[in-house]
Amino acid sequence: MTVQFKPAETFRDMFNFKKSPEDILRFPFPFPEDEYMYSVNIEPHVKGGPTAAFQAAFDIDEHYIAECRERERVLKEDPKRCQVLPHMATAEWDTLELIMESLASDYPEHFSLSKAGDVWTWVNRPLGIHQTFTFGKAETLPYGPFEYITRQVQGDFTLQDQRDDMLYVDGGMVTTQADWSFEFNIGMSFMEWHGPVPVAHEAGVFERALKYLMRLQYGQPVRRLNWTMTINPRLDTSPENYPVWGPDRTTVTPENVGDKVHLRVELQTLFRLPRSNAILFGIRCYLAPLNDLVKVPKWRRRLHRVLRGLRPELAEYKGMTRYRQTAVDYLAALDDGAPTSKGIAPEIDKLEG
Amino acid sequence: MNAGTLSVRVREITELAPTLKRFSFEPAHGGEFPTAPAGGHVMLTLRDGDKVMKNAYSLVSAPGQRARYEIIVRKVSQSRGGSAFLHSKVAPGDVLDMAMPGSLFSLASTAKKHLLIGGGIGITPMLSFLAELKSRGGRCEMHQLSSLDEAPVFERLLAPFSDDAEIAIHTGGRAAFDLAGLLARQPLGTHVYVCGPHSLMDAVVSTAAALGWPKGKVHKESFGAAAGGLPFKAILKRSGIEVEVKENETLLEAIEAAGVAASCLCRGGACGECATAVVDGELDHRDDFLSDEEKAAGKLVMLCVSRARGPRLVLDL
């Protein structure tokens, strides 16, 4: 299956973003049931899964080139979106190795990696990159190894160091985030950076997740889905840029809700790294406007029911309070009340309409 | 992305000493091995007739060495059979099953200095650490305890690292090894790593504690708590079948192998998805999901990690 990249897309200003029918069907829809509550919804990150977004270690889709260009723009405006503390140098090389080898093996038509001892040659055809460098020698790359490779993958990444029975977020490339600041969080412990999440602490979700992650084994990556909503197809919804995107929430009307309101899903992956014993955390962001999602009968019914029943404190945390009712009203008209089956798969091969 | 099992071919066996052999493995189907974790270990499945043994060994090869994995095995008289089997019955060209390397003993990223202490065959994970520290350029001091006759063997194994690390081999026995002095003179920010007989590992842990070392700066080798336990029988009441749970498999795996689809997600005792009602039987709870009260009540079991504490368990499944 060859992906048709769309390099002219933009995720800011005038916005130029359109999903192909295939891209809609591969969306990692996040709700396995008609109601939503926090849980430790972690499972092994193995190939296969309910949609095509689960076929690779690091998923590449039709927005790849445009998203890499957007990342470049964000970094130019705010270089602190990528920072790695000095003790994570080994984890940087672990990350570069894992991502390069995974991309070359999952997408041989787009990426290749060849090695002559420590001298590696990396070819990234979609971005027109051909780089020879020495593994372990940062001066042979134009950026640090972590920044170098994460400029060439969709989604954000953080590096977690494990020490004293705790995980610390000691590195990251964060330009497509759902309203959290890496500059603010760097160096924090797992419990500190999850501090603001409502309800889940009382449910003991983070304690269980932390114990599970500290046992995460090399070669056995895991994944989970997380979600929120974003107005317009904007990748960079950072606290630093709140004045740019915050007011968008006031622009939703019954007429434009289907185009403006996007379900934002994070396919989160966690990999134990070999040399450093650090954990690489991938936060791969997918956007889909309601108008695209309602083309899948199961998804439009379920999205309506989830949003309608969402607990107010969760809606508040996710920043949806202003436009939630408008979205629910729009979806209610499209929900015929038929029962839905468990799981997230679209259960159709071709979109309606 | 796959946990899976590696199929490995014995490439070379080198006798290092009368009871020490180095085994060098290559991927049986070509290609490269995954990058090994520094200080990581592998589990070999050894089949001697009907007897199946699973033994864990530290990798001594450098993490970046992908063409070969190497282990060093000591033949011990009271061994369960795995090491004796490797010494006497495994030959170059043989193909074995090896679990993906695991990592429960790793180098601290924030250490200002690494102090390594090996006792006898406990040198093995230290060789992997030394190779990793050499490529990182990390500051390091290594002390190896050895019998007099094996000292030249360990000297040869450590020689490649002598330019980068302070290395000392001690042949005077434990009594002559000034552990307290060694730990007392380390600079702040040093992490100590020990592998060897339990008595040595315990001595390092207690001596460091007595000197006021923070717990997080003392690391001892572990292959992890055994995932399995004693075998038992699980009776699935609703399905009307009985499942034998072997010592090296989980209850969930045994149920799946019997063709019963049990609901599950994380397979690590955290998510709660596989919670199953217990009709009868005592439980060995190993999960992080159930509360202490729920565990004491004994009405629910997490199939993915917990087991029976007895010969039989009846489940509402």
XYZ file of N, CA and C in Angstrom, chain B residues 6-214:
627
model
N 14.118 -16.165 20.243
C 15.163 -16.170 19.232
C 15.626 -17.607 19.025
N 15.858 -17.961 17.786
C 16.429 -19.266 17.488
C 17.927 -19.043 17.256
N 18.763 -19.688 18.073
C 20.197 -19.385 18.022
C 21.009 -20.646 17.724
N 22.065 -20.482 16.958
C 22.947 -21.601 16.654
C 24.254 -21.412 17.427
N 24.739 -22.493 18.030
C 26.016 -22.434 18.737
C 27.122 -22.307 17.700
N 27.836 -21.207 17.751
C 28.865 -20.941 16.763
C 30.217 -21.482 17.247
N 30.462 -21.278 18.542
C 31.782 -21.616 19.054
C 31.680 -21.888 20.550
N 32.447 -22.873 21.021
C 32.518 -23.129 22.463
C 33.995 -23.082 22.853
N 34.320 -22.260 23.823
C 35.727 -22.117 24.234
C 35.861 -22.511 25.692
N 36.768 -23.412 25.971
C 37.001 -23.779 27.365
C 37.962 -22.759 27.974
N 37.479 -22.033 28.987
C 38.306 -20.993 29.609
C 39.047 -21.546 30.818
N 38.423 -22.497 31.501
C 38.974 -23.112 32.716
C 38.251 -24.450 32.836
N 38.714 -25.343 33.726
C 38.090 -26.666 33.813
C 36.569 -26.616 33.994
N 36.034 -25.606 34.696
C 34.579 -25.552 34.868
C 33.948 -24.336 34.195
N 34.697 -23.628 33.371
C 34.156 -22.425 32.698
C 34.234 -22.575 31.183
N 33.087 -22.401 30.536
C 33.073 -22.417 29.074
C 32.352 -21.181 28.554
N 32.900 -20.651 27.465
C 32.216 -19.532 26.795
C 31.492 -20.070 25.573
N 30.207 -19.720 25.470
C 29.391 -20.125 24.330
C 29.089 -18.891 23.497
N 29.357 -19.018 22.203
C 29.084 -17.918 21.289
C 27.947 -18.359 20.359
N 26.886 -17.537 20.303
C 25.703 -17.882 19.499
C 25.548 -16.911 18.344
N 25.006 -17.433 17.237
C 24.639 -16.559 16.118
C 23.172 -16.819 15.788
N 22.497 -15.837 15.145
C 21.086 -16.070 14.794
C 20.993 -17.265 13.841
N 20.118 -18.236 14.154
C 20.055 -19.461 13.359
C 19.578 -19.186 11.938
N 18.788 -18.113 11.771
C 18.247 -17.846 10.441
C 18.882 -16.615 9.811
N 20.107 -16.311 10.177
C 20.806 -15.166 9.594
C 20.393 -13.851 10.224
N 20.914 -12.770 9.671
C 20.585 -11.435 10.192
C 21.349 -11.130 11.467
N 20.810 -10.184 12.216
C 21.468 -9.727 13.437
C 20.571 -9.968 14.633
N 21.187 -10.072 15.800
C 20.424 -10.096 17.050
C 19.962 -8.669 17.376
N 18.916 -8.545 18.221
C 18.606 -7.209 18.734
C 19.779 -6.700 19.585
N 19.942 -5.389 19.639
C 20.928 -4.798 20.542
C 20.659 -5.333 21.956
N 21.695 -5.853 22.594
C 21.483 -6.442 23.923
C 21.425 -5.341 24.973
N 20.585 -5.499 25.983
C 20.623 -4.528 27.083
C 21.968 -4.647 27.821
N 22.526 -3.526 28.249
C 23.735 -3.567 29.067
C 23.388 -4.267 30.381
N 24.117 -5.308 30.740
C 23.817 -6.048 31.968
C 22.637 -7.004 31.815
N 22.194 -7.209 30.595
C 21.012 -8.032 30.356
C 21.311 -9.530 30.426
N 20.241 -10.301 30.484
C 20.388 -11.751 30.526
C 19.453 -12.396 29.518
N 19.768 -13.644 29.177
C 18.889 -14.403 28.285
C 18.483 -15.693 28.977
N 17.367 -16.223 28.552
C 16.882 -17.502 29.078
C 17.008 -18.521 27.961
N 17.777 -19.579 28.231
C 17.933 -20.647 27.240
C 16.991 -21.784 27.581
N 16.365 -22.340 26.551
C 15.560 -23.552 26.750
C 16.425 -24.738 26.347
N 16.667 -25.638 27.292
C 17.563 -26.770 27.048
C 16.742 -28.049 27.132
N 16.795 -28.825 26.059
C 16.004 -30.070 26.014
C 16.940 -31.274 26.069
N 16.844 -32.002 27.176
C 17.668 -33.193 27.361
C 16.706 -34.373 27.413
N 16.454 -34.974 26.259
C 15.438 -36.016 26.195
C 14.080 -35.414 26.511
N 13.384 -35.976 27.487
C 12.062 -35.473 27.868
C 12.165 -34.285 28.814
N 13.355 -34.097 29.361
C 13.518 -33.060 30.371
C 13.740 -31.704 29.699
N 12.940 -30.699 30.102
C 13.098 -29.355 29.545
C 13.551 -28.418 30.663
N 14.704 -27.771 30.443
C 15.234 -26.869 31.471
C 15.290 -25.454 30.911
N 14.982 -24.487 31.752
C 15.114 -23.082 31.339
C 16.105 -22.410 32.269
N 17.216 -21.988 31.729
C 18.255 -21.374 32.548
C 18.571 -19.972 32.059
N 18.768 -19.058 33.005
C 19.101 -17.671 32.653
C 20.603 -17.451 32.791
N 21.185 -16.743 31.830
C 22.612 -16.411 31.859
C 22.800 -14.955 31.447
N 23.717 -14.273 32.130
C 24.038 -12.901 31.719
C 24.782 -12.928 30.395
N 24.507 -11.937 29.564
C 25.272 -11.791 28.325
C 26.594 -11.102 28.650
N 27.690 -11.612 28.097
C 28.986 -10.962 28.336
C 29.420 -10.135 27.133
N 28.696 -10.278 26.018
C 29.074 -9.530 24.822
C 28.618 -8.075 24.953
N 29.277 -7.190 24.196
C 28.930 -5.766 24.229
C 27.546 -5.569 23.622
N 26.738 -4.596 24.170
C 25.390 -4.376 23.638
C 25.361 -4.163 22.123
N 26.378 -3.468 21.605
C 26.376 -3.167 20.173
C 26.823 -4.328 19.301
N 27.251 -5.412 19.906
C 27.718 -6.554 19.114
C 26.520 -7.401 18.703
N 26.072 -7.191 17.472
C 24.802 -7.788 17.047
C 24.981 -9.119 16.319
N 26.191 -9.425 15.883
C 26.406 -10.670 15.142
C 26.421 -11.879 16.072
N 26.877 -11.674 17.312
C 27.010 -12.782 18.265
C 26.486 -12.372 19.636
N 25.889 -13.319 20.321
C 25.625 -13.184 21.753
C 26.565 -14.166 22.436
N 27.184 -13.759 23.542
C 28.085 -14.660 24.254
C 27.695 -14.771 25.721
N 27.807 -15.983 26.233
C 27.612 -16.220 27.666
C 28.792 -17.034 28.187
N 29.037 -16.957 29.478
C 30.041 -17.831 30.104
C 29.309 -18.650 31.164
N 29.495 -19.962 31.112
C 28.738 -20.855 31.973
C 29.684 -21.636 32.878
N 29.381 -21.614 34.165
C 30.147 -22.431 35.113
C 29.404 -23.742 35.333
N 30.145 -24.852 35.247
C 29.562 -26.158 35.538
C 29.654 -26.359 37.043
N 28.483 -26.447 37.669
C 28.486 -26.645 39.126
C 27.965 -28.028 39.444
N 28.571 -28.632 40.456
C 28.238 -30.035 40.748
C 26.759 -30.177 41.117
N 26.231 -29.217 41.901
C 24.831 -29.388 42.336
C 23.860 -28.654 41.408
N 24.263 -28.440 40.146
C 23.398 -27.708 39.227
C 22.128 -28.510 38.954
N 21.047 -27.787 38.610
C 19.774 -28.442 38.309
C 19.882 -29.239 37.013
N 21.011 -29.079 36.352
C 21.205 -29.873 35.148
C 21.461 -29.048 33.910
N 20.993 -27.777 33.919
C 21.120 -26.950 32.727
C 22.573 -26.655 32.380
N 23.331 -26.246 33.389
C 24.719 -25.882 33.120
C 25.548 -27.124 32.786
N 25.278 -28.221 33.474
C 25.990 -29.463 33.176
C 25.659 -29.919 31.754
N 24.392 -29.750 31.377
C 23.960 -30.117 30.028
C 24.699 -29.289 28.976
N 24.786 -27.962 29.235
C 25.506 -27.097 28.291
C 26.965 -27.525 28.166
N 27.576 -27.880 29.286
C 28.993 -28.238 29.280
C 29.252 -29.552 28.560
N 28.353 -30.532 28.757
C 28.692 -31.862 28.247
C 27.961 -32.253 26.973
N 26.777 -31.678 26.722
C 25.999 -32.207 25.595
C 25.770 -31.225 24.438
N 26.064 -29.962 24.643
C 25.828 -28.997 23.567
C 27.096 -28.824 22.741
N 26.938 -28.863 21.433
C 28.093 -28.799 20.537
C 27.895 -27.704 19.498
N 28.978 -27.198 18.917
C 28.847 -26.206 17.849
C 27.914 -26.720 16.751
N 27.059 -25.819 16.251
C 26.094 -26.203 15.224
C 24.723 -26.490 15.794
N 24.641 -26.809 17.096
C 23.330 -27.067 17.714
C 22.483 -25.796 17.694
N 21.177 -25.988 17.549
C 20.258 -24.852 17.547
C 19.399 -24.892 18.814
N 19.339 -23.781 19.520
C 18.605 -23.689 20.786
C 17.589 -22.547 20.726
N 16.575 -22.610 21.595
C 15.643 -21.497 21.753
C 16.138 -20.580 22.863
N 16.095 -19.293 22.588
C 16.548 -18.294 23.567
C 15.477 -17.220 23.656
N 15.046 -16.894 24.878
C 14.073 -15.806 25.027
C 14.776 -14.488 24.731
N 14.037 -13.502 24.261
C 14.576 -12.152 24.053
C 15.305 -11.704 25.313
N 16.467 -11.040 25.170
C 17.174 -10.621 26.376
C 16.327 -9.701 27.258
N 16.480 -9.853 28.555
C 15.766 -9.012 29.513
C 16.754 -8.116 30.238
N 16.217 -7.112 30.934
C 17.108 -6.176 31.612
C 16.574 -5.856 32.993
N 17.180 -6.413 34.007
C 16.794 -6.092 35.383
C 17.989 -5.579 36.179
N 19.110 -5.442 35.511
C 20.353 -5.001 36.147
C 20.939 -4.014 35.151
N 20.870 -2.715 35.480
C 21.278 -1.755 34.459
C 22.141 -0.660 35.074
N 22.851 0.062 34.227
C 23.734 1.139 34.678
C 22.916 2.394 34.978
N 23.223 3.041 36.071
C 22.507 4.264 36.444
C 23.001 5.415 35.570
N 22.049 6.132 34.942
C 22.451 7.184 34.004
C 23.053 8.386 34.726
N 22.680 8.581 36.006
C 23.150 9.778 36.708
C 24.420 9.535 37.527
N 24.985 8.308 37.459
C 26.172 8.002 38.269
C 27.364 8.845 37.828
N 28.103 9.358 38.820
C 29.333 10.084 38.496
C 30.470 9.081 38.285
N 30.324 7.919 38.962
C 31.331 6.875 38.851
C 30.636 5.539 39.075
N 31.129 4.502 38.386
C 30.549 3.166 38.530
C 31.576 2.260 39.200
N 31.167 1.640 40.323
C 32.036 0.707 41.045
C 31.462 -0.700 40.844
N 32.224 -1.559 40.175
C 31.735 -2.898 39.850
C 32.440 -3.932 40.730
N 31.662 -4.845 41.308
C 32.243 -5.904 42.138
C 31.700 -7.243 41.655
N 32.598 -8.103 41.203
C 32.198 -9.427 40.734
C 32.818 -10.491 41.613
N 32.033 -11.534 41.899
C 32.562 -12.663 42.652
C 32.524 -13.898 41.765
N 33.680 -14.436 41.380
C 33.722 -15.639 40.539
C 32.993 -15.433 39.226
N 32.038 -16.336 38.931
C 31.290 -16.265 37.675
C 30.421 -15.002 37.633
N 30.267 -14.328 38.751
C 29.560 -13.042 38.811
C 30.233 -11.958 37.984
N 31.333 -12.295 37.365
C 31.998 -11.359 36.449
C 31.146 -11.104 35.202
N 30.229 -12.041 34.898
C 29.601 -11.995 33.562
C 28.854 -10.690 33.242
N 27.919 -10.213 34.076
C 27.254 -8.962 33.675
C 28.218 -7.779 33.699
N 29.283 -7.898 34.513
C 30.254 -6.795 34.588
C 30.985 -6.624 33.251
N 31.166 -7.733 32.531
C 31.839 -7.635 31.225
C 30.971 -6.824 30.250
N 29.652 -7.016 30.344
C 28.744 -6.236 29.503
C 28.764 -4.759 29.927
N 28.755 -4.520 31.243
C 28.836 -3.137 31.754
C 30.134 -2.459 31.301
N 31.233 -3.194 31.432
C 32.535 -2.597 31.072
C 32.564 -2.210 29.593
N 32.002 -3.077 28.758
C 31.980 -2.769 27.317
C 31.126 -1.529 27.062
N 29.980 -1.453 27.740
C 29.098 -0.293 27.553
C 29.759 0.992 28.076
N 30.405 0.887 29.249
C 31.048 2.077 29.829
C 32.233 2.526 28.981
N 32.903 1.567 28.373
C 34.021 1.921 27.495
C 33.507 2.763 26.329
N 32.372 2.359 25.737
C 31.884 3.139 24.598
C 31.285 4.475 25.048
N 30.758 4.546 26.275
C 30.232 5.816 26.784
C 31.312 6.741 27.310
N 32.455 6.147 27.674
C 33.490 6.931 28.332
C 33.162 7.206 29.798
N 32.443 6.275 30.462
C 32.082 6.474 31.866
C 33.205 6.072 32.821
N 33.301 6.797 33.931
C 34.355 6.524 34.914
C 34.015 5.248 35.687
N 35.021 4.387 35.888
C 34.694 3.054 36.358
C 35.861 2.394 37.096
N 35.509 1.628 38.146
C 36.491 0.851 38.902
C 35.922 -0.558 39.083
N 36.746 -1.574 38.811
C 36.238 -2.955 38.827
C 37.067 -3.810 39.772
N 36.378 -4.538 40.671
C 37.050 -5.469 41.577
C 36.485 -6.858 41.365
N 37.367 -7.804 41.063
C 36.937 -9.179 40.816
C 37.528 -10.082 41.885
N 36.661 -10.828 42.565
C 37.136 -11.823 43.532
C 37.258 -13.165 42.821
N 38.388 -13.839 43.093
C 38.654 -15.050 42.315
C 39.475 -16.031 43.138
N 39.335 -17.299 42.792
C 40.277 -18.275 43.342
C 41.613 -18.055 42.637
N 42.661 -18.545 43.273
C 43.997 -18.303 42.733
C 44.153 -18.885 41.323
N 43.633 -20.099 41.130
C 43.876 -20.744 39.832
C 43.056 -20.136 38.693
N 41.950 -19.447 39.020
C 41.159 -18.847 37.932
C 41.543 -17.391 37.658
N 42.411 -16.840 38.494
C 42.761 -15.420 38.320
C 43.266 -15.103 36.909
N 44.123 -15.940 36.315
C 44.585 -15.613 34.949
C 43.441 -15.575 33.926
N 42.414 -16.415 34.147
C 41.264 -16.422 33.228
C 40.553 -15.076 33.292
N 40.257 -14.619 34.518
C 39.559 -13.342 34.680
C 40.424 -12.176 34.208
N 41.718 -12.302 34.422
C 42.635 -11.249 33.962
C 42.538 -11.080 32.442
N 42.496 -12.214 31.747
C 42.383 -12.149 30.278
C 41.040 -11.547 29.857
N 39.982 -11.934 30.568
C 38.655 -11.407 30.204
C 38.565 -9.898 30.442
N 39.280 -9.412 31.463
C 39.196 -7.986 31.811
C 40.216 -7.134 31.055
N 41.202 -7.797 30.446
C 42.302 -7.062 29.797
C 41.818 -6.020 28.786
N 40.784 -6.317 27.970
C 40.379 -5.313 26.958
C 39.912 -3.993 27.573
N 39.627 -3.994 28.882
C 39.073 -2.779 29.502
C 40.078 -2.064 30.396
N 41.307 -2.563 30.427
C 42.256 -2.065 31.430
C 42.713 -0.638 31.142
N 42.546 -0.149 29.904
C 42.920 1.234 29.609
C 41.880 2.219 30.137
N 40.635 1.744 30.277
C 39.539 2.667 30.596
C 39.067 2.570 32.039
N 39.352 1.448 32.693
C 38.848 1.255 34.058
C 39.996 0.823 34.961
N 39.889 1.228 36.246
C 40.827 0.682 37.241
C 40.347 -0.728 37.546
N 41.215 -1.703 37.366
C 40.789 -3.087 37.561
C 41.695 -3.770 38.574
N 41.081 -4.481 39.534
C 41.864 -5.230 40.515
C 41.260 -6.625 40.661
N 42.121 -7.621 40.732
C 41.652 -8.982 40.971
C 42.161 -9.405 42.346
N 41.240 -9.905 43.163
C 41.565 -10.257 44.544
C 41.523 -11.773 44.704
N 42.648 -12.357 45.082
C 42.694 -13.817 45.206
C 42.863 -14.260 46.652
N 42.819 -13.316 47.570
C 43.077 -13.653 48.974
C 41.850 -14.085 49.760
N 40.748 -14.300 49.066
C 39.532 -14.693 49.777
C 38.782 -13.476 50.289
N 37.539 -13.708 50.738
C 36.674 -12.611 51.162
C 37.234 -11.852 52.366
N 37.850 -12.589 53.279
C 38.338 -11.966 54.511
C 39.378 -10.882 54.211
N 40.192 -11.121 53.186
C 41.262 -10.167 52.874
C 40.775 -9.016 51.995
N 39.524 -9.097 51.515
C 38.975 -8.071 50.631
C 38.344 -6.981 51.483
N 38.947 -5.791 51.460
C 38.499 -4.707 52.333
C 37.307 -3.983 51.708
N 36.136 -4.622 51.806
C 34.925 -4.081 51.200
C 34.548 -2.728 51.815
N 34.598 -2.654 53.164
C 34.208 -1.410 53.836
C 35.135 -0.275 53.426
N 36.426 -0.546 53.339
C 37.381 0.485 52.932
C 37.116 0.959 51.511
N 36.822 -0.006 50.654
C 36.551 0.310 49.246
C 35.318 1.217 49.118
N 34.251 0.836 49.825
C 33.014 1.627 49.737
C 33.183 2.985 50.400
N 33.960 3.020 51.484
C 34.121 4.266 52.239
C 34.883 5.324 51.445
N 35.779 4.899 50.569
C 36.602 5.902 49.882
C 36.037 6.347 48.528
N 34.814 5.901 48.196
C 34.255 6.300 46.898
C 33.779 7.745 46.933
N 33.943 8.470 45.828
C 33.436 9.842 45.781
C 31.900 9.871 45.763
N 31.340 10.972 46.218
C 29.883 11.145 46.163
C 29.395 10.953 44.724
N 28.227 10.342 44.595
C 27.683 10.144 43.248
C 28.075 8.812 42.634
N 28.838 7.987 43.399
C 29.219 6.671 42.897
C 28.045 5.706 43.055
N 27.855 4.850 42.055
C 26.908 3.738 42.173
C 27.705 2.442 42.219
N 27.282 1.509 43.071
C 27.978 0.221 43.154
C 27.072 -0.872 42.600
N 27.690 -1.812 41.874
C 26.968 -2.926 41.244
C 27.666 -4.201 41.663
N 26.902 -5.199 42.108
C 27.547 -6.440 42.542
C 26.826 -7.641 41.949
N 27.632 -8.634 41.578
C 27.082 -9.913 41.125
C 28.018 -11.008 41.603
N 27.451 -12.060 42.187
C 28.266 -13.161 42.685
C 27.447 -13.971 43.658
N 28.132 -14.707 44.559
C 27.401 -15.490 45.545
C 26.521 -14.579 46.410
N 25.396 -15.144 46.889
C 24.471 -14.349 47.703
C 25.175 -13.688 48.888
N 26.138 -14.417 49.480
C 26.822 -13.866 50.655
C 27.578 -12.585 50.288
N 28.170 -12.568 49.103
C 28.886 -11.365 48.662
C 27.897 -10.227 48.382
N 26.826 -10.560 47.693
C 25.845 -9.512 47.359
C 25.238 -8.934 48.643
N 24.904 -9.819 49.593
C 24.350 -9.346 50.868
C 25.353 -8.477 51.616
N 26.647 -8.876 51.556
C 27.677 -8.105 52.255
C 27.789 -6.700 51.669
N 27.720 -6.596 50.353
C 27.824 -5.280 49.716
C 26.620 -4.418 50.115
N 25.430 -5.014 50.072
C 24.216 -4.253 50.408
C 24.270 -3.778 51.863
N 24.650 -4.682 52.779
C 24.622 -4.283 54.195
C 25.773 -3.343 54.542
N 26.946 -3.567 53.954
C 28.078 -2.672 54.233
C 27.784 -1.262 53.701
N 27.233 -1.204 52.498
C 26.901 0.111 51.926
C 25.871 0.815 52.798
N 24.857 0.068 53.256
C 23.819 0.668 54.101
C 24.429 1.195 55.394
N 25.339 0.409 55.980
C 25.968 0.811 57.246
C 26.803 2.074 57.066
N 27.352 2.258 55.860
C 28.174 3.443 55.600
C 27.325 4.641 55.172
N 26.011 4.433 55.095
C 25.134 5.549 54.748
C 24.914 5.744 53.264
N 25.240 4.724 52.462
C 24.967 4.843 51.015
C 23.455 4.872 50.804
N 22.960 5.759 49.946
C 21.525 5.717 49.608
C 21.198 4.395 48.915
